[in-house]
Coordinates of C-alpha atoms and ligand atoms in Angstrom, one line a residue:
X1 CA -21.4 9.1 -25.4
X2 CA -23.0 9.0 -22.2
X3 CA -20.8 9.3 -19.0
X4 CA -19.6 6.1 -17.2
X5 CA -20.5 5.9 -13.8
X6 CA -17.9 6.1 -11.4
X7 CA -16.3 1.9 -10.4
X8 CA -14.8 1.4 -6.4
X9 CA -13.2 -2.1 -7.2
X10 CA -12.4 -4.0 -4.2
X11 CA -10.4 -7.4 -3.7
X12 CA -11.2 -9.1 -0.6
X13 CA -8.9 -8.2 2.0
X14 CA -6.4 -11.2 2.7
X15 CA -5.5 -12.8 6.0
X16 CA -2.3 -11.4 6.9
X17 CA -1.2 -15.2 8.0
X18 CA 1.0 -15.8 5.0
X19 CA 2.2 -14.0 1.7
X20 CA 0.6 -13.7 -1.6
X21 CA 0.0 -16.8 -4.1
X22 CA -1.3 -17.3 -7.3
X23 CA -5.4 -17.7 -6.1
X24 CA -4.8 -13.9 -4.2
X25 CA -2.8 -13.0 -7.3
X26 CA -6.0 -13.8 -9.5
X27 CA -8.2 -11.4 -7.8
X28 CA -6.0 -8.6 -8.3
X29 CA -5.1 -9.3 -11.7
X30 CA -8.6 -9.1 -12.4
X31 CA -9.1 -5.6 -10.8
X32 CA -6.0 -4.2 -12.2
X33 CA -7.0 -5.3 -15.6
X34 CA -10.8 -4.1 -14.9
X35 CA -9.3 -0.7 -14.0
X36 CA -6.9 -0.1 -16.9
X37 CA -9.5 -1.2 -19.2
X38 CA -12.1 1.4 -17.6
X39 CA -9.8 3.7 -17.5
X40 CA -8.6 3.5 -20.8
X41 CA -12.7 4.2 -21.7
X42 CA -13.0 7.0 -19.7
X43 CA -14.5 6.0 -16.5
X44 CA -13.7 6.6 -12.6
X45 CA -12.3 3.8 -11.5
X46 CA -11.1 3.2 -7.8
X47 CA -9.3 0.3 -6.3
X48 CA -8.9 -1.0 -2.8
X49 CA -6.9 -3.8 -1.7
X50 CA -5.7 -4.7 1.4
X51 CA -4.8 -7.6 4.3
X52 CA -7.0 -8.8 7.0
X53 CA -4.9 -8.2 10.6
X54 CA -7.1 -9.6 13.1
X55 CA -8.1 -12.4 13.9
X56 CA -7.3 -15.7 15.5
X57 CA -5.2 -16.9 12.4
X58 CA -3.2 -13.7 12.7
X59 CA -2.2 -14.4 16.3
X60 CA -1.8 -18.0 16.2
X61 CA 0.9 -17.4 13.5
X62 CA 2.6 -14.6 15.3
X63 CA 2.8 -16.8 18.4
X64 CA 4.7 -19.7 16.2
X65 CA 6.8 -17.3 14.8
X66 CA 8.0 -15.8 18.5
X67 CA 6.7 -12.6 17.9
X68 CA 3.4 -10.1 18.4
X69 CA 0.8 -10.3 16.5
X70 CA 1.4 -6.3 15.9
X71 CA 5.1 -7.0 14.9
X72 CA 4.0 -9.8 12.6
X73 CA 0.8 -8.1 10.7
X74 CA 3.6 -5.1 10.2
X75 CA 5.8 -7.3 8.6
X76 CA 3.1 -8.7 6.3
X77 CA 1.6 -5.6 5.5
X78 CA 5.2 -4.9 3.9
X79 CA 5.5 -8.0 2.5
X80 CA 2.0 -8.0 0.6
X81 CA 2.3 -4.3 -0.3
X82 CA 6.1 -5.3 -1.9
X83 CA 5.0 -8.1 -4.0
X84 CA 2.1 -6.4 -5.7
X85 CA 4.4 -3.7 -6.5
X86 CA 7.1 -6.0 -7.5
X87 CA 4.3 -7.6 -10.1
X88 CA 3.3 -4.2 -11.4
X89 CA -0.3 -4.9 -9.8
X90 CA -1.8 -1.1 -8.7
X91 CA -4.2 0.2 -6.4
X92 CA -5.3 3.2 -5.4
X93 CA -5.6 2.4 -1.1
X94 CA -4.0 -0.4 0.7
X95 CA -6.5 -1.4 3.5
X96 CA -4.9 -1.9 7.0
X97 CA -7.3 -3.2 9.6
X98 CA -5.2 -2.1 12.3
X99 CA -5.7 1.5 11.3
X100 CA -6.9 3.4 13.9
X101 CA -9.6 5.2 11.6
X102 CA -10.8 2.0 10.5
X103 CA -10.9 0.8 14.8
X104 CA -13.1 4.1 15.6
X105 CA -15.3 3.3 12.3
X106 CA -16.2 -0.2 13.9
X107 CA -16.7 0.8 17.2
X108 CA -18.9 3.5 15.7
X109 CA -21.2 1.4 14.2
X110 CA -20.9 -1.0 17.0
X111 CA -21.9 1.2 19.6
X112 CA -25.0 2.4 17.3
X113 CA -26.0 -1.4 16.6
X114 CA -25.8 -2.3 20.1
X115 CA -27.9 1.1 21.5
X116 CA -30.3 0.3 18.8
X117 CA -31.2 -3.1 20.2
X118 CA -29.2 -4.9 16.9
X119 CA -26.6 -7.0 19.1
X120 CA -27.6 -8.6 22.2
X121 CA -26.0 -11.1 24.6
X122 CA -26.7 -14.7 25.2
X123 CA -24.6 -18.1 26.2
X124 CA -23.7 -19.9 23.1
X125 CA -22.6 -23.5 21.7
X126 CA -21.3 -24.1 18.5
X127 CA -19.3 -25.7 15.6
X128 CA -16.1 -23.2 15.2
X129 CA -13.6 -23.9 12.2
X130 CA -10.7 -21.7 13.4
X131 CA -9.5 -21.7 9.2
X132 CA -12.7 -20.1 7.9
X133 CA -12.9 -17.7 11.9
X134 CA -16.4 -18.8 11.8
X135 CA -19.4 -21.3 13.2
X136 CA -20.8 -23.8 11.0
X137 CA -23.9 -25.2 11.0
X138 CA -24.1 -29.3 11.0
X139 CA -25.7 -29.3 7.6
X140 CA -23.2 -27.3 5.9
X141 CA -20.3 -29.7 6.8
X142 CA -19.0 -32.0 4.3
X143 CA -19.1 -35.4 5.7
X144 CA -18.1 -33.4 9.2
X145 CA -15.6 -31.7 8.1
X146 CA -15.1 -28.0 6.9
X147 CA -15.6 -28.2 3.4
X148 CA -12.2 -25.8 2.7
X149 CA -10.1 -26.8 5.5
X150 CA -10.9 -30.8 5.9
X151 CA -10.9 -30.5 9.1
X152 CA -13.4 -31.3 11.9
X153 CA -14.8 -27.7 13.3
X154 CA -14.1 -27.4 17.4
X155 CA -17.2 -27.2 19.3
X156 CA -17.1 -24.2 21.5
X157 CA -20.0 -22.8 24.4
X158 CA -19.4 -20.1 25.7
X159 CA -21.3 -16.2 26.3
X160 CA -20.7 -13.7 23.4
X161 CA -22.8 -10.9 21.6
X162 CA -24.8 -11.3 18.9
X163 CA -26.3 -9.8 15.6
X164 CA -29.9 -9.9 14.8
X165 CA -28.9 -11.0 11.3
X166 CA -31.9 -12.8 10.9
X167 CA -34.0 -10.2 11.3
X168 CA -32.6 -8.9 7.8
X169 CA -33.2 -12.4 6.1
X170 CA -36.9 -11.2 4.2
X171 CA -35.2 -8.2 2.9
X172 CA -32.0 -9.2 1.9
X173 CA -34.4 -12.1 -0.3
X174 CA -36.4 -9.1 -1.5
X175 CA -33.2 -7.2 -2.6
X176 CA -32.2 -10.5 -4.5
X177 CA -35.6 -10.6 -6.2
X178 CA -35.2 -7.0 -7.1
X179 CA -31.9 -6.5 -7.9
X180 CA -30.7 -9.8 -9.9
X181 CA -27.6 -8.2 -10.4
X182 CA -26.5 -8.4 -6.9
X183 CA -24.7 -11.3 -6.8
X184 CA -23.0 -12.6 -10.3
X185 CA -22.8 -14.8 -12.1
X186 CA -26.3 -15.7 -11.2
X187 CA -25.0 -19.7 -10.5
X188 CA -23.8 -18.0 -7.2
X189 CA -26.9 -16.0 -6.6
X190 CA -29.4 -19.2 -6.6
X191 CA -26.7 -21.0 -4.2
X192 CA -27.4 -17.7 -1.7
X193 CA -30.7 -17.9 -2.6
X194 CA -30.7 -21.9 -1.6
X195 CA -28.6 -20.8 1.6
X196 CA -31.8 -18.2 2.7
X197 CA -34.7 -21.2 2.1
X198 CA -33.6 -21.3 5.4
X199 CA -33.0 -19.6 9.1
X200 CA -29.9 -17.9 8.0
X201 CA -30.1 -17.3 12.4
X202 CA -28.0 -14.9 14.1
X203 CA -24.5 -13.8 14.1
X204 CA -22.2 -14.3 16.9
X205 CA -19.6 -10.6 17.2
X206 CA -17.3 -11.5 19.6
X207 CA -15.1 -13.3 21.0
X208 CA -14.2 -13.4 24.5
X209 CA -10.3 -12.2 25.5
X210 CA -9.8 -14.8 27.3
X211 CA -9.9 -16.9 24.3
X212 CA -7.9 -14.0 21.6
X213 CA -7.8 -10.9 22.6
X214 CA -6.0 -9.7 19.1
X215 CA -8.7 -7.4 17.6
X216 CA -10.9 -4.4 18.2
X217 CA -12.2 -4.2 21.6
X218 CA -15.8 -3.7 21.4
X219 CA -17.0 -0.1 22.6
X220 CA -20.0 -1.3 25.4
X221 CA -17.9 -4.6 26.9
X222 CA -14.2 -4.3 27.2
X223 CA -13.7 -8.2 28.0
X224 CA -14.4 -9.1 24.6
X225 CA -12.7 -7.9 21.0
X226 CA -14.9 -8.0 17.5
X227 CA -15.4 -10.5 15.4
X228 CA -12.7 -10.6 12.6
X229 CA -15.6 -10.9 10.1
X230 CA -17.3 -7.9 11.6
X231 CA -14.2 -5.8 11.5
X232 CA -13.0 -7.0 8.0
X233 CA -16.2 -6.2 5.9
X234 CA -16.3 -2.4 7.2
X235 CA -13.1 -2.0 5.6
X236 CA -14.3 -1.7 2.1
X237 CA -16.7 1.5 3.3
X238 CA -13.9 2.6 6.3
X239 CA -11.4 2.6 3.3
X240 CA -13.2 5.3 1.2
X241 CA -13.2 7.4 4.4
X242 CA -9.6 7.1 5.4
X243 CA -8.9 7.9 1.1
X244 CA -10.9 10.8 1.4
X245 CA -13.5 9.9 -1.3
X246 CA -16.9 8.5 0.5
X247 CA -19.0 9.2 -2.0
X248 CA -17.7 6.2 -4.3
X249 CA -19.6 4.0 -2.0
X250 CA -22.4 3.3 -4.2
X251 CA -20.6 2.5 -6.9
X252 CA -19.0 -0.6 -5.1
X253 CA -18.8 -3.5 -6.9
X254 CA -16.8 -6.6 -4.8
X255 CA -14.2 -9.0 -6.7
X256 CA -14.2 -12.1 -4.6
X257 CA -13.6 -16.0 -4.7
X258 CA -16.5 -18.8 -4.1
X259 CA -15.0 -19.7 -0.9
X260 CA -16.4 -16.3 0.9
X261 CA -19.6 -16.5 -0.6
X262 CA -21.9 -16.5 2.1
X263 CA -20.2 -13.7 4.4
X264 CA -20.4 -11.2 1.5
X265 CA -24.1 -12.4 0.4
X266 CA -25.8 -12.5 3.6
X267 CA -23.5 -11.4 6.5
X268 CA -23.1 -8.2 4.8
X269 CA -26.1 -7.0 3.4
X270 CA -27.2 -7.5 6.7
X271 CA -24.4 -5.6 8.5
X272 CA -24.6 -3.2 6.0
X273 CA -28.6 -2.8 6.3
X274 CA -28.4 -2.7 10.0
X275 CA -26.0 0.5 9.7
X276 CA -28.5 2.5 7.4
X277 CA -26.0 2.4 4.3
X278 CA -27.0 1.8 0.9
X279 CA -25.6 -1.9 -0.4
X280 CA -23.1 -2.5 -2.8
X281 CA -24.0 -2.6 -6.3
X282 CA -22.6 -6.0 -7.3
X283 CA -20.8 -9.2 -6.1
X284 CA -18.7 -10.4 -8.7
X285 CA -18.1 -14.3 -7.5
X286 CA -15.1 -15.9 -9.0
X287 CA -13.7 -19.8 -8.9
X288 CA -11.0 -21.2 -7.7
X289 CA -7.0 -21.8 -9.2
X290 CA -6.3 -25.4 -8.1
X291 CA -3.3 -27.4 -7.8
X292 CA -3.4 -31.0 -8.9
X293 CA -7.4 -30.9 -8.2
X294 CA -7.5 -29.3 -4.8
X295 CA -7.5 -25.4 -3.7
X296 CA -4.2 -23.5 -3.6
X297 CA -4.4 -22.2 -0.2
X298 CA -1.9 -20.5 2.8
X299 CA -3.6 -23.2 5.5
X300 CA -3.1 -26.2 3.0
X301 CA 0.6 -25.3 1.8
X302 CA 0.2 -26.2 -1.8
X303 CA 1.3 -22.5 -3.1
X304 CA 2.9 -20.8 -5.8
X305 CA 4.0 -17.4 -5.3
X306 CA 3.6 -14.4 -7.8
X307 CA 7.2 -13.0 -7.9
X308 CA 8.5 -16.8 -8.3
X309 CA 6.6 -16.9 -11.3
X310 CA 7.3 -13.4 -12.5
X311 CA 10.9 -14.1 -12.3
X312 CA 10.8 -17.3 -14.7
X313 CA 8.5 -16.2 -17.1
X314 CA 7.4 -12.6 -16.7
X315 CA 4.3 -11.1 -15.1
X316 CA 2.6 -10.4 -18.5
X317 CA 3.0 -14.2 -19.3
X318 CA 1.3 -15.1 -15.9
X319 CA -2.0 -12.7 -16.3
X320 CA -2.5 -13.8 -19.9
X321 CA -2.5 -17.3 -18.2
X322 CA -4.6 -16.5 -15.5
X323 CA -7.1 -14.8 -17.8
X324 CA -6.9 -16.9 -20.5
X325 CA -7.1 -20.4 -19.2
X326 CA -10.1 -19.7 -16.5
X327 CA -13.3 -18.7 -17.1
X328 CA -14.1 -16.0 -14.1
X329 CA -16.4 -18.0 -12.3
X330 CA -15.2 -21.5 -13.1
X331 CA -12.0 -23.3 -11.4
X332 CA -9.3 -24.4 -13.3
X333 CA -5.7 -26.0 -12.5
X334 CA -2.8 -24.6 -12.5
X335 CA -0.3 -25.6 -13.6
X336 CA 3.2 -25.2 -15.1
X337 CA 3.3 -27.0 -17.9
X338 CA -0.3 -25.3 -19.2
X339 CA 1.8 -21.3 -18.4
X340 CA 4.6 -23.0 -20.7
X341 CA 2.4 -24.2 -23.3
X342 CA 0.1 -20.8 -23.7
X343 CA 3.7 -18.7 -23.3
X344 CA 5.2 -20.6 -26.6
X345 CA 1.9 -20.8 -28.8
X346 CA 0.1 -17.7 -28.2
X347 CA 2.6 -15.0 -26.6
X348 CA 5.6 -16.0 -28.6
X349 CA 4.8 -17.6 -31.6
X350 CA 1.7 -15.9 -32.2
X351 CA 2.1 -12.1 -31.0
X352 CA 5.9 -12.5 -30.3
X353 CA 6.4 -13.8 -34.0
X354 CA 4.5 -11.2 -35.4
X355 CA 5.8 -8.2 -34.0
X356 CA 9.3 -9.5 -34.8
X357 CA 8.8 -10.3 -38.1
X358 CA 7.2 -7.0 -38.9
X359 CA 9.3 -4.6 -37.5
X360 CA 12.7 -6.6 -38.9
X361 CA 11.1 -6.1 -42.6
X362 CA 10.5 -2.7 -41.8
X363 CA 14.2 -2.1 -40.7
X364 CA 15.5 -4.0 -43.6
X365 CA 13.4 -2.6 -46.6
X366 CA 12.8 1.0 -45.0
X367 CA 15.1 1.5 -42.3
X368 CA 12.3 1.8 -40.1
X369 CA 10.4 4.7 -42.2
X370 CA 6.8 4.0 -42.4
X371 CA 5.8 4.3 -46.5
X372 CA 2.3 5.3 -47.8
X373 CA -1.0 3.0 -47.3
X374 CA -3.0 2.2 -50.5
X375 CA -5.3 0.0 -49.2
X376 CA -6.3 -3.2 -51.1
X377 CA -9.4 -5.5 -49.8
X378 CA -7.3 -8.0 -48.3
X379 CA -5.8 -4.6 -46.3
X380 CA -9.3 -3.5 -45.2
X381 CA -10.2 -7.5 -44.2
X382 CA -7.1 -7.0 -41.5
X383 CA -8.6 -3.6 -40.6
X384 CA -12.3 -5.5 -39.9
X385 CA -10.4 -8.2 -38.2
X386 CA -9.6 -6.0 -35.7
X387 CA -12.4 -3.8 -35.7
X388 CA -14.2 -6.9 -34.9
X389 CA -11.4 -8.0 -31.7
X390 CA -12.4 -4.6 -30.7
X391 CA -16.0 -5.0 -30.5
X392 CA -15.8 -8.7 -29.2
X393 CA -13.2 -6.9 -26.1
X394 CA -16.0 -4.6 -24.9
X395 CA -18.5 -7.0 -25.0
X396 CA -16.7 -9.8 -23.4
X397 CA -15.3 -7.7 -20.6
X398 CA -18.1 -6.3 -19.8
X399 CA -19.2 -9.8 -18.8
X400 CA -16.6 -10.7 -16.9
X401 CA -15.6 -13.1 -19.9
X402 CA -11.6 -12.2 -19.9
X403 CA -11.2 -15.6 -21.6
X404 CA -12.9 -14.7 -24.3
X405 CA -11.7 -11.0 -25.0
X406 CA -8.1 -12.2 -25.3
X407 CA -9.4 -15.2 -27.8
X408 CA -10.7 -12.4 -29.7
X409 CA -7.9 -10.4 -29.9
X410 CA -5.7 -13.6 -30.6
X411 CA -8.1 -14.5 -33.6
X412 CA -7.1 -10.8 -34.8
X413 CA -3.8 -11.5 -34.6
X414 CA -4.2 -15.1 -36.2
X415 CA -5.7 -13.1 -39.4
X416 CA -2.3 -11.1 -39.3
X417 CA -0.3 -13.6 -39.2
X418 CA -2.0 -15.4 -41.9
X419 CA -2.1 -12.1 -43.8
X420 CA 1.7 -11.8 -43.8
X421 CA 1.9 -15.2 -45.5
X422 CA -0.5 -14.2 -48.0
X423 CA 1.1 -10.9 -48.6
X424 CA 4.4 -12.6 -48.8
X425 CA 6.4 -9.1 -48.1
X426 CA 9.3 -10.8 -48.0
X427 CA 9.0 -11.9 -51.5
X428 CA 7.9 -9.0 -53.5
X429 CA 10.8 -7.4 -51.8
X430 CA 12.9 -8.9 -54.1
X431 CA 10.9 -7.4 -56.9
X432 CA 12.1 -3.4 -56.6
X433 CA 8.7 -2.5 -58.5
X434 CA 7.0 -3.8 -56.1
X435 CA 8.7 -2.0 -52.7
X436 CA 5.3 0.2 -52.6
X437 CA 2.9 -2.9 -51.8
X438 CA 5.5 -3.9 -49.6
X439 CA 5.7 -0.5 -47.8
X440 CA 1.9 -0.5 -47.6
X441 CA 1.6 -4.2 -46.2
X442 CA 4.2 -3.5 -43.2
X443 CA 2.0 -0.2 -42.6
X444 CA -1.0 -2.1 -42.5
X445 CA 0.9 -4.3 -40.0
X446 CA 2.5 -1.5 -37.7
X447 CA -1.4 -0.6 -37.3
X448 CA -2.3 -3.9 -36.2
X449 CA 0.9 -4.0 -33.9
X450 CA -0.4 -0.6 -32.7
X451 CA -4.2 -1.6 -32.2
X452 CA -2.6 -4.6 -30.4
X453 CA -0.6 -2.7 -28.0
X454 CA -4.0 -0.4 -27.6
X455 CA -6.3 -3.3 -26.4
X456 CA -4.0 -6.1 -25.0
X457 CA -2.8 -3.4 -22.3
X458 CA -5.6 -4.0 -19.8
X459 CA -4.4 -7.5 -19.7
X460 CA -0.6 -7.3 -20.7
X461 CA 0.4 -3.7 -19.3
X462 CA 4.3 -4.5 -20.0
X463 CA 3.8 -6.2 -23.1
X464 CA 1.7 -3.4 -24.8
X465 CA 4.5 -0.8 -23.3
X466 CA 7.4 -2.6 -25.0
X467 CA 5.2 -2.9 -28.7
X468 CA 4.9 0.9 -28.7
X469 CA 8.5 1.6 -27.8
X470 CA 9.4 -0.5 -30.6
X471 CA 6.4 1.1 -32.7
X472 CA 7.5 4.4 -31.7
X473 CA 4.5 5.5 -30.7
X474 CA 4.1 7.3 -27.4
X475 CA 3.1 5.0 -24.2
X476 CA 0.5 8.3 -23.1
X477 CA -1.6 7.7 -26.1
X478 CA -2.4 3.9 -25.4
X479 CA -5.8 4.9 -24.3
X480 CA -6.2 6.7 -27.5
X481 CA -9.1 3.6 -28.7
X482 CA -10.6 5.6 -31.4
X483 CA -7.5 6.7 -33.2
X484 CA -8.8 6.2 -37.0
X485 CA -6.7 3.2 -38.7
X486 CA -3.4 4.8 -40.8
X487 CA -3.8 8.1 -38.6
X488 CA -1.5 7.0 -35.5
X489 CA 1.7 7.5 -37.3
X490 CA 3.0 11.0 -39.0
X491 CA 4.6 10.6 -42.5
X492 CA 8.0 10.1 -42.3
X493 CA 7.5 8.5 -38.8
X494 CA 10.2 5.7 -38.3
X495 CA 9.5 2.5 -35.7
X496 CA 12.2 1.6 -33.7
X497 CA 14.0 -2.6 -33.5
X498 CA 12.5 -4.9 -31.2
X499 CA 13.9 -7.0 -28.9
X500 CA 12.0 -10.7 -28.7
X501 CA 8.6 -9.7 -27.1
X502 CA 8.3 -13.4 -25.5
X503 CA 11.5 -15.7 -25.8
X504 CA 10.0 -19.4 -26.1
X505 CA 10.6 -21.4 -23.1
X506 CA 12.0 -25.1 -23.8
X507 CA 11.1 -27.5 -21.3
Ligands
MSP626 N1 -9.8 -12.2 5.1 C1 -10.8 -12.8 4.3 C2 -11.5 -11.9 3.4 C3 -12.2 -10.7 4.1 S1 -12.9 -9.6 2.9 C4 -13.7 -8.4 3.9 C5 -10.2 -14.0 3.5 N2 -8.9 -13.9 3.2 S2 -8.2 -15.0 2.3 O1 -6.8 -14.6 2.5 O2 -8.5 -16.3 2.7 O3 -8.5 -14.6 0.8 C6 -9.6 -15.3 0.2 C7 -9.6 -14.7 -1.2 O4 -8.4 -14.9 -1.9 C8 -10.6 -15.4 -2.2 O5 -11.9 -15.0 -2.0 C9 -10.0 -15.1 -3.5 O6 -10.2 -13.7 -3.8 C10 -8.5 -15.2 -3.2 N3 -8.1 -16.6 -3.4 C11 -7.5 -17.4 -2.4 N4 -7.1 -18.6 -2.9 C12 -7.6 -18.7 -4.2 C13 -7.5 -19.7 -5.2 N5 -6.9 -20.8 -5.0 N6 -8.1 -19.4 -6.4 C14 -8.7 -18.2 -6.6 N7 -8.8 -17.3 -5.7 C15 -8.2 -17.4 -4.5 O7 -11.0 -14.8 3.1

């Protein structure tokens, strides 16, 4: 098999005005599941998270709560770190923008911007929605509000430095043109390419102290700090420097939501074209998690928080949500009632069930001890069943379709179910000649369970950890993929009693 180039993952890096919800959780779900499943096929695979500390949200919440905007962005930076590690969600660096390295890495390529003629100076007047920390033009208003926040954008003149973005308009086009793959799913890419029909103009850098004065001081005029925007989107190439592993750089793809579109489609190329570094290989643009119709979102105040969620249901019944009732780049609602329903049909009656009955049978007719296989075709139409969830997992992942991977793996497990009722181990068992067929059936099963565990852990880490305890088969050889079918377990080898993978929830 060739070798898999190396994956840098990134999340966006959150505004460090709030804790995590469900809409941040998303993203991360999707790059801890993207990693495991790499992983588990033997590729690099390096993620970055992080929060976004500057800023004039940042300050203007520290200033409500009585306290530096230092003292508050610390006490974030715990608070997002714990709940991701309170939901199992990994990473391999957790971006600070306060870190000194990343500072000295935007003043850097500041100063070289600046000395190269990039950033100039001029007076300036302009539409400024403090929710989004940026200008809007009057076209790309909705009805003259900002079409996240609903709220009419401040008009603000005053002198600040700018960014020849413009300049970088025809080539960032060309690279579109070139490199289709850019920005994904291509809906996303034709509404950047609708956004460069025309003047994308410049970009304004900085913002005057007098106005904030929370951020990175810009190296060739100390009366002014950096543009949060301008700060934040170095992070994802001052991160692989702080980690100690530049060279992942090119293999960068971005994990973000619609709603920052157009800073990671054309701010960024630009920035990053400006700066003489390569651009990263891929956008991957996602929709939104909404709440009764309308974005979840900190400034709004319609949330639901992660660890709330995890508590009530479990974290493994929240991803399979997530994944499974959103389409990666379409929005969906969220909603309670939708968790509940997916949790009792398809976590514990379908996979739950399953895994219960089979390993009970196994207890009560074997005492756990695995008997011989001897397959028969309706045996080798489970094996194909899954052979087939397995092919329709690496094709569907690999497009982003998460949706349709675990409907593939849930039609698998459909078949199994269906193929205990027509087995009907339960009542041959009554029938001592027949105890062999029985003991092949439940082997057949404790493979399916087994293949299960394998390819459901990208999605359901927890969930595949608990169906190989109760297998008996060791957690370290979950990545195992191409273990041949009836070769996992050793004769003699006995699974263990589960414990209800998924109680039902009664509303
Ligand atoms: N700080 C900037 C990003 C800088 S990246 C260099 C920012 N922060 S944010 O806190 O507003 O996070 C926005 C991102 O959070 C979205 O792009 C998405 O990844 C995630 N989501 C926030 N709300 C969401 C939903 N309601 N639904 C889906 N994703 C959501 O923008």
């Amino acid at each position: 098999m060739p070798e898999l180039a190396p994956l840098y993952l990134t999340t966006p890096i959150f505004y460090a005005n709030d804790e995590p919800h469900v809409g941040h959780t998303y993203t991360l779900v999707v790059a801890d599941t993207l990693a495991r499943f790499w992983r588990a096929r033997g590729r690099r695979v390096f993620v970055v998270t992080g929060i976004d500390e500057h800023g004039d949200k940042n300050a203007q919440v520290a200033a409500k709560h009585g306290v530096t905007p230092r003292a508050w962005v610390d006490r974030m930076s715990v608070a997002w770190q714990e709940t991701w590690r309170a939901v199992g969600l990994s990473y391999d660096h957790f971006v600070r923008t306060t870190a000194a390295a990343h500072a000295t890495f935007v003043r850097k390529v500041l100063a070289d911007l600046h000395a190269r003629g990039d950033i100039y100076f001029d007076q300036y007047t302009g539409l400024y929605c403090y929710g989004c920390e940026r200008f809007y033009q009057e076209r790309e208003l909705d009805g003259g509000v900002c079409p996240d926040h609903r709220k009419p954008p401040v008009e603000i003149a005053e002198e600040n430095y700018f960014f020849r973005m413009e300049k970088y308009q025809p080539e960032i086009l060309r690279r579109l043109d070139t490199h289709p793959e850019l920005v994904m799913p291509d809906g996303y890419r034709r509404e950047v390419l609708a956004l460069l029909r025309e003047p994308i103009g410049d970009l304004c850098i900085s913002r005057p102290k007098s106005r904030l004065t929370w951020g990175i001081d810009l190296p060739f005029d100390d009366r002014y700090v950096t543009y949060v925007w301008f700060d934040a989107l170095f992070s994802y190439v001052s991160a692989l420097d702080i980690a100690g592993v530049p060279g992942l750089w090119t293999a960068a793809h971005h994990l973000i939501a619609k709603d920052i579109l157009k800073p990671h489609a054309i701010y960024w190329p630009a920035m990053l074209m400006a700066a003489g570094m390569p651009l990263y290989r891929q956008l991957q643009v996602h929709g939104y998690w909404n709440l009764a119709g309308g974005k979840m979102s900190k400034s709004l105040g319609n949330i639901i928080r992660p660890r709330d969620v995890d508590a009530r249901y479990g974290m493994d019944a929240l991803r399979y949500y997530l994944l499974r009732d959103k389409s990666y780049a379409g929005d969906a609602d969220f909603s309670e009632e939708g968790l509940v329903a997916r949790l009792n049909a398809d976590l514990a009656n379908g996979l739950g069930n399953l895994a219960s009955r089979v390993l009970a049978m196994q207890q009560r007719y074997f005492r756990g001890v695995l008997q011989r296989l001897a397959p028969e075709s309706v045996d080798l139409a489970l094996r194909d069943a899954f052979a087939q969830a397995r092919r329709d997992i690496d094709a569907h992942v690999g497009d982003f379709a998460f949706h349709r991977a675990l409907e593939a793996l849930w039609r698998a497990l459909d078949h199994a179910n269906k193929y205990v009722t027509e087995t009907a181990p339960f009542a041959l068992a009554k029938d001592e000649s027949k105890l062999p067929r029985v003991g092949a059936v439940l082997h057949e099963l404790c493979e399916a369970l087994r293949v299960t565990a394998q390819l459901v852990e990208p999605f359901m880490p927890a969930t595949a950890r608990k169906l190989a305890t109760y297998l008996n088969f060791p957690e370290s050889r979950l990545v195992e993929l191409d273990l041949a079918w009836g070769s996992a377990f050793a004769t003699g080898h006995e699974t263990g009693t589960p414990d209800p993978l998924f109680p039902r929830v009664e509303s």
